Short mmCIF file of C-alpha atoms in Angstrom, two decimals:
data_model
loop_
_atom_site.label_atom_id
_atom_site.label_comp_id
_atom_site.label_asym_id
_atom_site.label_seq_id
_atom_site.Cartn_x
_atom_site.Cartn_y
_atom_site.Cartn_z
CA MET A 1 -0.10 -0.05 0.02
CA PHE A 2 1.19 3.75 -0.68
CA THR A 3 -0.32 7.08 -0.17
CA ILE A 4 -0.34 9.72 -2.47
CA ALA A 5 -0.83 13.45 -2.05
CA THR A 6 -1.32 16.36 -4.72
CA TRP A 7 -0.73 20.11 -3.81
CA ASN A 8 -0.48 23.17 -5.77
CA ILE A 9 2.02 24.67 -3.55
CA ASN A 10 2.17 28.35 -5.46
CA SER A 11 6.15 28.41 -5.19
CA VAL A 12 8.05 25.77 -3.63
CA ARG A 13 10.98 27.77 -2.63
CA LEU A 14 8.58 30.49 -0.72
CA ARG A 15 6.50 27.72 0.88
CA GLU A 16 9.63 24.97 1.43
CA ALA A 17 8.73 25.08 5.33
CA LEU A 18 4.99 24.14 4.90
CA VAL A 19 6.03 21.37 2.17
CA CYS A 20 8.36 20.32 5.16
CA ARG A 21 5.65 20.72 7.56
CA LEU A 22 3.04 18.29 5.75
CA LEU A 23 5.58 15.77 4.80
CA ALA A 24 6.52 15.33 8.53
CA ASP A 25 2.81 15.71 9.72
CA GLU A 26 1.16 13.42 7.06
CA ALA A 27 4.12 11.31 5.73
CA PRO A 28 2.43 10.44 2.33
CA ASP A 29 4.79 8.30 0.48
CA ILE A 30 4.49 10.43 -2.60
CA LEU A 31 3.73 14.02 -2.85
CA CYS A 32 3.02 15.55 -6.24
CA LEU A 33 3.44 19.43 -6.63
CA GLN A 34 2.24 21.94 -8.95
CA GLU A 35 3.06 25.37 -9.83
CA ILE A 36 6.35 25.20 -8.05
CA LYS A 37 7.71 28.24 -9.77
CA SER A 38 11.36 27.08 -9.81
CA PRO A 39 14.02 25.28 -12.09
CA VAL A 40 14.58 21.90 -10.89
CA GLU A 41 18.35 22.83 -10.01
CA LYS A 42 17.13 25.55 -7.29
CA MET A 43 14.33 23.14 -5.74
CA PRO A 44 15.09 22.61 -1.95
CA VAL A 45 15.54 18.90 -2.44
CA GLN A 46 17.91 18.43 0.65
CA SER A 47 15.11 19.54 2.93
CA PHE A 48 12.90 17.04 1.42
CA ALA A 49 15.71 14.30 1.35
CA ASP A 50 16.32 14.86 4.96
CA LEU A 51 12.58 13.90 5.79
CA GLY A 52 13.13 10.91 3.61
CA TYR A 53 12.01 11.76 0.12
CA ARG A 54 14.92 11.17 -1.55
CA HIS A 55 13.48 10.58 -4.88
CA VAL A 56 12.51 13.51 -7.10
CA VAL A 57 11.38 13.54 -10.86
CA ALA A 58 10.43 17.30 -11.66
CA ARG A 59 10.04 19.85 -14.64
CA GLY A 60 10.64 23.36 -13.64
CA GLN A 61 10.82 27.02 -14.95
CA LYS A 62 11.61 30.12 -13.69
CA GLY A 63 8.93 31.98 -11.99
CA TYR A 64 6.04 29.86 -13.33
CA ASN A 65 4.47 26.66 -13.42
CA GLY A 66 6.66 23.73 -12.84
CA VAL A 67 5.84 20.24 -11.42
CA ALA A 68 7.47 17.85 -9.10
CA ILE A 69 7.07 14.31 -7.77
CA LEU A 70 8.80 13.83 -4.29
CA SER A 71 8.56 10.13 -3.16
CA ARG A 72 10.00 7.96 -0.28
CA LEU A 73 9.78 5.07 -2.67
CA PRO A 74 12.06 4.57 -5.73
CA ILE A 75 10.76 6.11 -8.84
CA GLU A 76 12.26 6.57 -11.96
CA ASP A 77 11.53 9.55 -15.01
CA ALA A 78 8.66 8.31 -17.13
CA GLY A 79 8.96 11.52 -19.43
CA ASP A 80 6.59 14.55 -19.93
CA ARG A 81 4.77 16.12 -22.82
CA ASP A 82 4.46 19.67 -23.72
CA TYR A 83 0.51 19.67 -24.02
CA ALA A 84 -0.86 22.52 -26.35
CA ALA A 85 2.95 23.25 -27.28
CA MET A 86 2.69 26.28 -24.77
CA GLY A 87 6.56 25.67 -23.90
CA HIS A 88 5.32 25.26 -20.33
CA ALA A 89 6.36 22.80 -17.44
CA ARG A 90 2.73 21.53 -16.73
CA HIS A 91 3.40 17.68 -17.03
CA VAL A 92 5.75 15.05 -15.59
CA ALA A 93 5.49 11.40 -14.95
CA ALA A 94 7.30 8.81 -12.79
CA ARG A 95 7.09 4.98 -12.48
CA LEU A 96 7.01 3.12 -9.20
CA GLU A 97 8.97 -0.27 -8.94
CA ASN A 98 5.60 -2.11 -9.52
CA GLY A 99 5.06 -0.44 -12.51
CA VAL A 100 2.36 1.91 -11.65
CA VAL A 101 2.80 5.19 -13.80
CA ILE A 102 2.07 8.39 -11.78
CA HIS A 103 0.83 11.47 -13.94
CA ASN A 104 1.35 15.03 -12.46
CA PHE A 105 -0.53 17.70 -14.36
CA TYR A 106 -1.15 21.44 -13.79
CA VAL A 107 -3.78 22.28 -16.29
CA PRO A 108 -3.66 26.13 -17.28
CA ALA A 109 -6.17 28.33 -15.02
CA GLY A 110 -7.59 29.94 -18.49
CA GLY A 111 -7.70 33.46 -17.51
CA ASP A 112 -10.97 35.34 -16.49
CA ILE A 113 -13.14 35.47 -19.70
CA PRO A 114 -14.53 32.02 -20.65
CA ASP A 115 -14.42 32.58 -24.67
CA ARG A 116 -11.54 31.68 -26.68
CA GLU A 117 -12.12 34.48 -29.25
CA GLN A 118 -11.84 36.93 -26.35
CA ASN A 119 -9.13 35.32 -24.42
CA LEU A 120 -5.99 33.27 -25.79
CA LYS A 121 -5.43 31.71 -22.05
CA PHE A 122 -9.21 30.08 -22.38
CA GLY A 123 -8.64 28.75 -25.93
CA GLN A 124 -5.19 27.23 -24.48
CA LYS A 125 -6.53 25.37 -21.66
CA LEU A 126 -9.15 23.65 -23.88
CA ASP A 127 -6.63 22.81 -26.25
CA PHE A 128 -4.48 21.44 -23.42
CA LEU A 129 -7.45 19.34 -22.53
CA THR A 130 -8.42 18.31 -26.10
CA GLU A 131 -4.73 16.90 -26.34
CA MET A 132 -5.09 15.14 -23.12
CA ARG A 133 -8.23 13.31 -24.27
CA ASP A 134 -6.29 12.53 -27.86
CA VAL A 135 -3.32 11.17 -25.91
CA PHE A 136 -5.53 8.94 -23.83
CA HIS A 137 -7.51 7.93 -26.90
CA ALA A 138 -4.54 6.91 -28.82
CA GLU A 139 -2.73 5.10 -26.04
CA ARG A 140 -5.12 3.94 -23.26
CA PRO A 141 -3.45 4.22 -19.84
CA GLU A 142 -3.14 1.26 -17.62
CA ARG A 143 -2.30 0.76 -14.28
CA SER A 144 -1.79 4.54 -13.68
CA ILE A 145 -2.63 7.40 -11.43
CA LEU A 146 -3.27 10.70 -12.37
CA VAL A 147 -3.10 13.94 -9.98
CA GLY A 148 -3.16 17.45 -10.24
CA ASP A 149 -4.32 20.81 -10.29
CA LEU A 150 -6.60 20.42 -13.11
CA ASN A 151 -8.30 23.91 -12.59
CA ILE A 152 -11.79 22.91 -13.06
CA ALA A 153 -14.34 22.07 -10.62
CA PRO A 154 -16.70 19.47 -12.57
CA ARG A 155 -19.57 18.72 -10.55
CA GLU A 156 -22.20 20.90 -8.96
CA ASP A 157 -21.22 20.06 -5.60
CA ASP A 158 -17.50 20.96 -6.48
CA VAL A 159 -18.53 24.40 -6.23
CA TRP A 160 -19.86 26.62 -3.49
CA SER A 161 -22.75 27.72 -5.90
CA HIS A 162 -23.40 25.82 -9.09
CA LYS A 163 -25.76 28.65 -10.25
CA GLN A 164 -23.26 31.82 -9.79
CA LEU A 165 -20.31 29.83 -11.20
CA LEU A 166 -21.61 28.68 -14.51
CA LYS A 167 -20.22 31.61 -16.55
CA ILE A 168 -17.00 31.64 -14.23
CA VAL A 169 -13.93 29.91 -15.67
CA SER A 170 -13.23 26.73 -13.94
CA HIS A 171 -16.85 25.64 -13.79
CA THR A 172 -18.31 26.61 -17.24
CA PRO A 173 -20.07 23.79 -19.18
CA VAL A 174 -17.53 23.82 -22.01
CA GLU A 175 -14.38 23.22 -19.24
CA VAL A 176 -16.53 20.47 -17.54
CA GLU A 177 -17.23 18.87 -21.00
CA HIS A 178 -13.57 18.79 -22.18
CA LEU A 179 -12.44 17.67 -18.71
CA GLY A 180 -15.10 14.78 -18.96
CA ALA A 181 -13.95 13.97 -22.56
CA ALA A 182 -10.33 13.52 -21.36
CA GLN A 183 -11.43 11.30 -18.31
CA ASP A 184 -13.49 9.21 -20.51
CA ALA A 185 -10.52 8.90 -23.25
CA GLY A 186 -8.51 7.19 -20.60
CA LYS A 187 -11.25 5.15 -18.60
CA TRP A 188 -10.22 7.45 -15.40
CA VAL A 189 -12.05 7.27 -12.38
CA ASP A 190 -12.14 10.12 -9.85
CA ILE A 191 -10.91 8.38 -6.76
CA THR A 192 -11.96 11.20 -4.47
CA ARG A 193 -15.43 11.08 -5.46
CA GLN A 194 -15.35 7.41 -5.48
CA ASP A 195 -14.54 7.58 -1.65
CA ILE A 196 -16.64 10.70 -0.84
CA PRO A 197 -19.47 10.42 -3.41
CA ALA A 198 -21.53 13.40 -2.24
CA GLY A 199 -21.54 16.61 -0.64
CA GLN A 200 -19.76 19.82 -1.09
CA LEU A 201 -16.07 19.43 -1.49
CA TYR A 202 -13.27 22.04 -1.84
CA SER A 203 -9.68 22.23 -2.40
CA TRP A 204 -9.23 25.90 -3.22
CA TRP A 205 -10.32 28.97 -1.61
CA SER A 206 -9.49 32.50 -3.40
CA TYR A 207 -6.95 35.04 -1.75
CA ARG A 208 -9.47 37.76 -2.42
CA ALA A 209 -11.68 36.55 0.33
CA ARG A 210 -10.84 38.27 3.33
CA ASP A 211 -12.19 35.38 5.64
CA TRP A 212 -11.78 32.32 3.60
CA ASP A 213 -13.03 29.92 6.00
CA ALA A 214 -16.42 31.90 7.03
CA ALA A 215 -17.20 32.75 3.38
CA ASP A 216 -16.68 29.34 2.38
CA LYS A 217 -16.71 30.06 -1.55
CA GLY A 218 -14.35 26.94 -2.48
CA ARG A 219 -13.86 24.99 -5.50
CA ARG A 220 -12.53 21.46 -6.05
CA LEU A 221 -9.90 22.03 -8.49
CA ASP A 222 -7.36 19.41 -7.29
CA HIS A 223 -7.99 15.89 -8.29
CA ILE A 224 -6.70 12.40 -7.97
CA TRP A 225 -7.81 9.90 -10.76
CA ALA A 226 -6.87 6.11 -11.36
CA THR A 227 -7.31 3.95 -14.60
CA SER A 228 -10.21 1.71 -13.96
CA ASP A 229 -8.04 -1.58 -13.86
CA ILE A 230 -6.57 -0.28 -10.32
CA ALA A 231 -9.43 2.29 -9.19
CA GLY A 232 -10.71 -0.53 -6.84
CA ALA A 233 -7.56 -0.36 -4.92
CA GLY A 234 -8.09 3.26 -4.32
CA HIS A 235 -9.39 4.23 -1.04
CA GLY A 236 -8.97 6.78 2.04
CA SER A 237 -9.67 9.77 0.24
CA ARG A 238 -9.41 13.22 2.30
CA VAL A 239 -8.92 16.93 1.57
CA LEU A 240 -6.81 18.54 4.08
CA ARG A 241 -8.67 21.93 4.40
CA PRO A 242 -6.95 23.04 7.73
CA VAL A 243 -3.81 23.53 5.59
CA ARG A 244 -5.52 26.45 4.05
CA GLY A 245 -5.26 28.32 7.46
CA TRP A 246 -1.41 27.70 7.96
CA THR A 247 0.85 30.66 7.67
CA GLN A 248 1.38 32.26 4.40
CA PRO A 249 -0.52 29.43 2.80
CA SER A 250 -0.69 28.30 -1.01
CA ASP A 251 -4.61 29.07 -2.07
CA HIS A 252 -4.99 25.31 -2.63
CA VAL A 253 -4.85 22.23 0.05
CA PRO A 254 -3.67 18.65 -0.28
CA VAL A 255 -5.83 16.16 -1.46
CA PHE A 256 -4.86 12.52 -0.41
CA ALA A 257 -5.59 9.07 -1.41
CA SER A 258 -4.31 5.51 -0.70
CA PHE A 259 -3.68 2.48 -3.04
CA ASP A 260 -3.49 -1.24 -2.12
CA LEU A 261 -0.99 -1.79 -4.73
#
């Protein structure tokens, strides 16, 4: 069995202490980070190694994006893909010794206007999701886990108000449709919702809210999926809401799941 967590950290160097706190307190076997905003060579990997996370597979870039997989278990680099030809570090994969492949994704946020004609970033987001779909269609993933900040809250109970967010980027019908097509293409199972099938569930609260906890206007943007052949081994899902209240937090919180593999 192993436990995996995903967390958009919004700068791994700025929040090195928070990552170390999570690793020390919760001890996931694997932690996938998004938006590390750092070249790989400048990541504080020694701090993580000191806590037992000696295996790192990452793709970084200065000041933006970036994805990393930290592991206590041996992993090997399983490559990356430049989705939508953006030249961004938004995907990396690693393979465990048991053959399970972990994909760590950071899907573009998509800007503020949900119209690709008016907003280049929204078009890039849709193109990124379309390429995910096409890749999964072309080569059906097996024994794989996909995690990350997918920047879409697909279900009505993944947002604080379905009605008020229908025209807000991250919950628009066209985004939800694109994400669903990518999920279907790979026969991916949403492990979090397999474990927690009903009820409001969020992993992100805006920095703009003066009191995020009281307002509770959240969205579930961070996901853990598994291919259907191993989805039955997934369990123990949880979202660590209290982390949003840590000092100088990310606006995202970690999402966890365990797998009996």
